[in-house]
Amino acid sequence: TTFLGPDGVPLLSTVHPTMVGVTSNRLATDAAFGYQSLADMIQLNGFIVSDRGNPAVVPGPYLVVGSYKNRDRMKRVVGSPMVADNANNSKNAAKDDIDSIHINPYLSSVQDYWWLIDKSMNPIFLMERIALFSDEDYDMDTFVHKFGLAEEYIASFEDFRGVSGTTGAG
């Protein structure tokens, strides 16, 4: 939430500025991962607008990203042909929009963070700022060889469209 994107707000926000108001790529009320919150997030992507206020639909297919805390629930909801944890045998309509699930071991928060990333638009990138290089030097005074190896990267995003998410429900 402290890293601001090109539009001056964090990647996930309900107030991304446009020329005609704001648009959102975050659920208005944070929700734990489940069938209904997944369907709501997919629907939210249909209402995202461009900078000029025109429809900028994010159609999918989506990659669902979450932590090990949500692993079982994600596999159950996305993998089921019917709505999971429901006895009325309704078709799992959200399943058709999900291409794959990615469980990220580095997401270790107590919150239930989860995201949808549009695989065709994916605006998240890793840029190589300093290419891998090495250097060596010999110190005549101490008779020691010194070696150095370094590289530098930055992870960022070009645009918020293509990524939507929530911090979960706790």
PDB file of C-alpha atoms in Angstrom:
ATOM      1  CA  THR A   1       0.000   0.000   0.000  1.00  0.00           C
ATOM      2  CA  THR A   2       2.973   2.356   0.265  1.00  0.00           C
ATOM      3  CA  PHE A   3       4.274   1.783  -3.276  1.00  0.00           C
ATOM      4  CA  LEU A   4       2.378   4.092  -5.611  1.00  0.00           C
ATOM      5  CA  GLY A   5       1.868   3.383  -9.290  1.00  0.00           C
ATOM      6  CA  PRO A   6       1.905   5.723 -12.295  1.00  0.00           C
ATOM      7  CA  ASP A   7      -1.556   7.070 -11.374  1.00  0.00           C
ATOM      8  CA  GLY A   8      -0.474   8.022  -7.827  1.00  0.00           C
ATOM      9  CA  VAL A   9      -2.345   5.273  -5.936  1.00  0.00           C
ATOM     10  CA  PRO A  10      -1.372   1.730  -4.886  1.00  0.00           C
ATOM     11  CA  LEU A  11      -1.805  -1.184  -7.300  1.00  0.00           C
ATOM     12  CA  LEU A  12      -5.003  -2.351  -5.589  1.00  0.00           C
ATOM     13  CA  SER A  13      -7.345   0.560  -4.952  1.00  0.00           C
ATOM     14  CA  THR A  14     -10.985   1.582  -5.190  1.00  0.00           C
ATOM     15  CA  VAL A  15     -10.017   5.091  -6.368  1.00  0.00           C
ATOM     16  CA  HIS A  16      -7.852   4.846  -9.488  1.00  0.00           C
ATOM     17  CA  PRO A  17      -8.318   8.275 -11.132  1.00  0.00           C
ATOM     18  CA  THR A  18      -9.662   8.678 -14.662  1.00  0.00           C
ATOM     19  CA  MET A  19     -10.664  11.769 -16.658  1.00  0.00           C
ATOM     20  CA  VAL A  20     -14.314  11.173 -15.717  1.00  0.00           C
ATOM     21  CA  GLY A  21     -14.018   9.999 -12.091  1.00  0.00           C
ATOM     22  CA  VAL A  22     -12.537   6.879 -10.554  1.00  0.00           C
ATOM     23  CA  THR A  23     -12.450   3.166 -11.247  1.00  0.00           C
ATOM     24  CA  SER A  24     -11.638   0.221  -9.009  1.00  0.00           C
ATOM     25  CA  ASN A  25      -9.707  -3.042  -9.172  1.00  0.00           C
ATOM     26  CA  ARG A  26     -10.349  -3.983  -5.540  1.00  0.00           C
ATOM     27  CA  LEU A  27     -13.489  -5.306  -3.924  1.00  0.00           C
ATOM     28  CA  ALA A  28     -15.288  -2.542  -2.013  1.00  0.00           C
ATOM     29  CA  THR A  29     -15.537  -4.870   0.992  1.00  0.00           C
ATOM     30  CA  ASP A  30     -12.586  -7.207   1.482  1.00  0.00           C
ATOM     31  CA  ALA A  31     -13.642 -10.841   1.333  1.00  0.00           C
ATOM     32  CA  ALA A  32     -11.998 -14.179   2.007  1.00  0.00           C
ATOM     33  CA  PHE A  33     -11.526 -16.399  -1.022  1.00  0.00           C
ATOM     34  CA  GLY A  34     -14.675 -18.305  -1.912  1.00  0.00           C
ATOM     35  CA  TYR A  35     -16.950 -18.883  -4.875  1.00  0.00           C
ATOM     36  CA  GLN A  36     -18.987 -15.702  -4.404  1.00  0.00           C
ATOM     37  CA  SER A  37     -15.987 -13.423  -3.840  1.00  0.00           C
ATOM     38  CA  LEU A  38     -14.277 -14.952  -6.896  1.00  0.00           C
ATOM     39  CA  ALA A  39     -17.404 -14.337  -8.998  1.00  0.00           C
ATOM     40  CA  ASP A  40     -17.608 -10.763  -7.644  1.00  0.00           C
ATOM     41  CA  MET A  41     -13.957 -10.121  -8.567  1.00  0.00           C
ATOM     42  CA  ILE A  42     -14.476 -11.431 -12.109  1.00  0.00           C
ATOM     43  CA  GLN A  43     -17.565  -9.234 -12.435  1.00  0.00           C
ATOM     44  CA  LEU A  44     -15.612  -6.216 -11.097  1.00  0.00           C
ATOM     45  CA  ASN A  45     -13.123  -6.661 -13.951  1.00  0.00           C
ATOM     46  CA  GLY A  46     -15.985  -6.144 -16.407  1.00  0.00           C
ATOM     47  CA  PHE A  47     -16.607  -2.625 -15.060  1.00  0.00           C
ATOM     48  CA  ILE A  48     -13.039  -1.257 -15.146  1.00  0.00           C
ATOM     49  CA  VAL A  49     -12.744   1.794 -17.385  1.00  0.00           C
ATOM     50  CA  SER A  50      -9.896   3.377 -19.343  1.00  0.00           C
ATOM     51  CA  ASP A  51      -8.332   6.740 -18.518  1.00  0.00           C
ATOM     52  CA  ARG A  52     -10.998   8.381 -20.690  1.00  0.00           C
ATOM     53  CA  GLY A  53     -13.884   6.543 -19.063  1.00  0.00           C
ATOM     54  CA  ASN A  54     -14.447   4.017 -21.853  1.00  0.00           C
ATOM     55  CA  PRO A  55     -14.936   0.324 -21.024  1.00  0.00           C
ATOM     56  CA  ALA A  56     -11.576  -1.381 -20.531  1.00  0.00           C
ATOM     57  CA  VAL A  57     -12.812  -4.873 -19.804  1.00  0.00           C
ATOM     58  CA  VAL A  58     -10.274  -7.301 -18.405  1.00  0.00           C
ATOM     59  CA  PRO A  59     -11.654 -10.535 -19.907  1.00  0.00           C
ATOM     60  CA  GLY A  60      -9.251 -13.195 -18.652  1.00  0.00           C
ATOM     61  CA  PRO A  61      -8.257 -15.974 -18.532  1.00  0.00           C
ATOM     62  CA  TYR A  62      -7.080 -15.312 -15.008  1.00  0.00           C
ATOM     63  CA  LEU A  63      -4.324 -16.586 -12.806  1.00  0.00           C
ATOM     64  CA  VAL A  64      -5.468 -16.808  -9.169  1.00  0.00           C
ATOM     65  CA  VAL A  65      -2.647 -15.951  -6.748  1.00  0.00           C
ATOM     66  CA  GLY A  66      -2.810 -16.641  -3.029  1.00  0.00           C
ATOM     67  CA  SER A  67      -0.970 -18.042  -0.022  1.00  0.00           C
ATOM     68  CA  TYR A  68      -0.802 -21.524   1.432  1.00  0.00           C
ATOM     69  CA  LYS A  69      -3.499 -20.403   3.851  1.00  0.00           C
ATOM     70  CA  ASN A  70      -5.955 -20.326   0.909  1.00  0.00           C
ATOM     71  CA  ARG A  71      -4.514 -23.288  -1.008  1.00  0.00           C
ATOM     72  CA  ASP A  72      -7.142 -25.884  -0.172  1.00  0.00           C
ATOM     73  CA  ARG A  73     -10.053 -23.492  -0.611  1.00  0.00           C
ATOM     74  CA  MET A  74      -8.713 -22.231  -3.960  1.00  0.00           C
ATOM     75  CA  LYS A  75      -8.267 -25.738  -5.334  1.00  0.00           C
ATOM     76  CA  ARG A  76     -11.741 -26.738  -4.136  1.00  0.00           C
ATOM     77  CA  VAL A  77     -13.516 -23.687  -5.564  1.00  0.00           C
ATOM     78  CA  VAL A  78     -11.674 -23.521  -8.889  1.00  0.00           C
ATOM     79  CA  GLY A  79     -11.459 -27.279  -9.447  1.00  0.00           C
ATOM     80  CA  SER A  80     -15.117 -28.109  -8.796  1.00  0.00           C
ATOM     81  CA  PRO A  81     -17.540 -28.339 -11.751  1.00  0.00           C
ATOM     82  CA  MET A  82     -20.303 -27.250  -9.375  1.00  0.00           C
ATOM     83  CA  VAL A  83     -20.324 -24.453  -6.797  1.00  0.00           C
ATOM     84  CA  ALA A  84     -18.166 -25.735  -3.934  1.00  0.00           C
ATOM     85  CA  ASP A  85     -19.621 -26.067  -0.416  1.00  0.00           C
ATOM     86  CA  ASN A  86     -23.144 -25.707  -1.744  1.00  0.00           C
ATOM     87  CA  ALA A  87     -25.851 -28.364  -1.973  1.00  0.00           C
ATOM     88  CA  ASN A  88     -27.946 -26.811  -4.746  1.00  0.00           C
ATOM     89  CA  ASN A  89     -25.801 -28.210  -7.634  1.00  0.00           C
ATOM     90  CA  SER A  90     -25.358 -24.876  -9.413  1.00  0.00           C
ATOM     91  CA  LYS A  91     -22.738 -24.827 -12.187  1.00  0.00           C
ATOM     92  CA  ASN A  92     -19.411 -23.247 -11.220  1.00  0.00           C
ATOM     93  CA  ALA A  93     -19.479 -20.397 -13.779  1.00  0.00           C
ATOM     94  CA  ALA A  94     -16.286 -18.811 -12.411  1.00  0.00           C
ATOM     95  CA  LYS A  95     -14.279 -21.958 -13.207  1.00  0.00           C
ATOM     96  CA  ASP A  96     -14.381 -21.207 -16.950  1.00  0.00           C
ATOM     97  CA  ASP A  97     -12.568 -17.878 -16.438  1.00  0.00           C
ATOM     98  CA  ILE A  98      -9.700 -19.299 -14.353  1.00  0.00           C
ATOM     99  CA  ASP A  99      -6.694 -20.687 -16.202  1.00  0.00           C
ATOM    100  CA  SER A 100      -4.536 -21.671 -13.227  1.00  0.00           C
ATOM    101  CA  ILE A 101      -3.772 -21.195  -9.544  1.00  0.00           C
ATOM    102  CA  HIS A 102      -0.446 -19.990  -8.158  1.00  0.00           C
ATOM    103  CA  ILE A 103       0.298 -20.554  -4.487  1.00  0.00           C
ATOM    104  CA  ASN A 104       3.022 -18.100  -3.494  1.00  0.00           C
ATOM    105  CA  PRO A 105       5.129 -19.304  -0.534  1.00  0.00           C
ATOM    106  CA  TYR A 106       6.305 -15.736   0.160  1.00  0.00           C
ATOM    107  CA  LEU A 107       2.797 -14.562   1.070  1.00  0.00           C
ATOM    108  CA  SER A 108       2.970 -15.281   4.781  1.00  0.00           C
ATOM    109  CA  SER A 109       0.650 -12.647   6.222  1.00  0.00           C
ATOM    110  CA  VAL A 110      -2.127 -13.611   8.598  1.00  0.00           C
ATOM    111  CA  GLN A 111      -4.532 -11.960   6.154  1.00  0.00           C
ATOM    112  CA  ASP A 112      -6.181 -13.855   3.291  1.00  0.00           C
ATOM    113  CA  TYR A 113      -4.708 -11.784   0.456  1.00  0.00           C
ATOM    114  CA  TRP A 114      -5.594 -13.072  -3.012  1.00  0.00           C
ATOM    115  CA  TRP A 115      -5.476 -11.671  -6.542  1.00  0.00           C
ATOM    116  CA  LEU A 116      -6.635 -12.270 -10.070  1.00  0.00           C
ATOM    117  CA  ILE A 117      -4.111 -11.497 -12.770  1.00  0.00           C
ATOM    118  CA  ASP A 118      -5.252 -11.360 -16.386  1.00  0.00           C
ATOM    119  CA  LYS A 119      -2.767 -13.583 -18.196  1.00  0.00           C
ATOM    120  CA  SER A 120      -3.046 -11.676 -21.470  1.00  0.00           C
ATOM    121  CA  MET A 121      -2.546  -8.197 -19.941  1.00  0.00           C
ATOM    122  CA  ASN A 122      -0.273  -8.934 -16.980  1.00  0.00           C
ATOM    123  CA  PRO A 123       1.127  -5.451 -16.193  1.00  0.00           C
ATOM    124  CA  ILE A 124       3.469  -6.668 -13.435  1.00  0.00           C
ATOM    125  CA  PHE A 125       7.110  -6.808 -14.456  1.00  0.00           C
ATOM    126  CA  LEU A 126      10.598  -7.464 -13.182  1.00  0.00           C
ATOM    127  CA  MET A 127      13.133  -5.089 -14.717  1.00  0.00           C
ATOM    128  CA  GLU A 128      16.848  -5.704 -14.692  1.00  0.00           C
ATOM    129  CA  ARG A 129      18.368  -2.402 -13.516  1.00  0.00           C
ATOM    130  CA  ILE A 130      21.964  -3.587 -13.351  1.00  0.00           C
ATOM    131  CA  ALA A 131      22.927  -6.687 -15.313  1.00  0.00           C
ATOM    132  CA  LEU A 132      24.831  -9.457 -13.596  1.00  0.00           C
ATOM    133  CA  PHE A 133      28.495  -8.513 -13.437  1.00  0.00           C
ATOM    134  CA  SER A 134      31.601  -9.684 -11.684  1.00  0.00           C
ATOM    135  CA  ASP A 135      34.902  -8.083 -10.814  1.00  0.00           C
ATOM    136  CA  GLU A 136      38.115  -9.268  -9.233  1.00  0.00           C
ATOM    137  CA  ASP A 137      41.148  -7.624  -7.764  1.00  0.00           C
ATOM    138  CA  TYR A 138      44.433  -8.753  -6.318  1.00  0.00           C
ATOM    139  CA  ASP A 139      45.789  -6.945  -3.252  1.00  0.00           C
ATOM    140  CA  MET A 140      49.597  -7.033  -3.377  1.00  0.00           C
ATOM    141  CA  ASP A 141      49.945  -5.945   0.263  1.00  0.00           C
ATOM    142  CA  THR A 142      47.958  -8.839   1.712  1.00  0.00           C
ATOM    143  CA  PHE A 143      48.361 -11.357  -1.132  1.00  0.00           C
ATOM    144  CA  VAL A 144      44.589 -11.767  -1.336  1.00  0.00           C
ATOM    145  CA  HIS A 145      42.334 -12.150  -4.316  1.00  0.00           C
ATOM    146  CA  LYS A 146      39.004 -10.331  -3.952  1.00  0.00           C
ATOM    147  CA  PHE A 147      35.953 -11.214  -6.020  1.00  0.00           C
ATOM    148  CA  GLY A 148      32.654  -9.409  -6.335  1.00  0.00           C
ATOM    149  CA  LEU A 149      29.402 -10.383  -8.018  1.00  0.00           C
ATOM    150  CA  ALA A 150      26.267  -8.228  -8.175  1.00  0.00           C
ATOM    151  CA  GLU A 151      23.015  -7.517 -10.022  1.00  0.00           C
ATOM    152  CA  GLU A 152      19.952  -5.371  -9.333  1.00  0.00           C
ATOM    153  CA  TYR A 153      16.278  -5.714 -10.211  1.00  0.00           C
ATOM    154  CA  ILE A 154      13.091  -3.789  -9.576  1.00  0.00           C
ATOM    155  CA  ALA A 155       9.566  -5.205  -9.514  1.00  0.00           C
ATOM    156  CA  SER A 156       6.772  -2.853 -10.465  1.00  0.00           C
ATOM    157  CA  PHE A 157       3.646  -2.445 -12.579  1.00  0.00           C
ATOM    158  CA  GLU A 158       2.785  -0.445 -15.675  1.00  0.00           C
ATOM    159  CA  ASP A 159      -0.951  -0.104 -15.101  1.00  0.00           C
ATOM    160  CA  PHE A 160      -3.467  -1.397 -12.574  1.00  0.00           C
ATOM    161  CA  ARG A 161      -5.703  -2.891 -15.272  1.00  0.00           C
ATOM    162  CA  GLY A 162      -5.108  -6.614 -15.464  1.00  0.00           C
ATOM    163  CA  VAL A 163      -4.659  -7.079 -11.715  1.00  0.00           C
ATOM    164  CA  SER A 164      -7.464  -7.139  -9.169  1.00  0.00           C
ATOM    165  CA  GLY A 165      -7.432  -8.304  -5.593  1.00  0.00           C
ATOM    166  CA  THR A 166      -8.416  -8.063  -1.981  1.00  0.00           C
ATOM    167  CA  THR A 167      -6.723  -8.256   1.397  1.00  0.00           C
ATOM    168  CA  GLY A 168      -9.166 -10.952   2.441  1.00  0.00           C
ATOM    169  CA  ALA A 169     -11.278 -11.041   5.544  1.00  0.00           C
ATOM    170  CA  GLY A 170      -8.701 -11.750   8.180  1.00  0.00           C
TER     171      GLY A 170
END
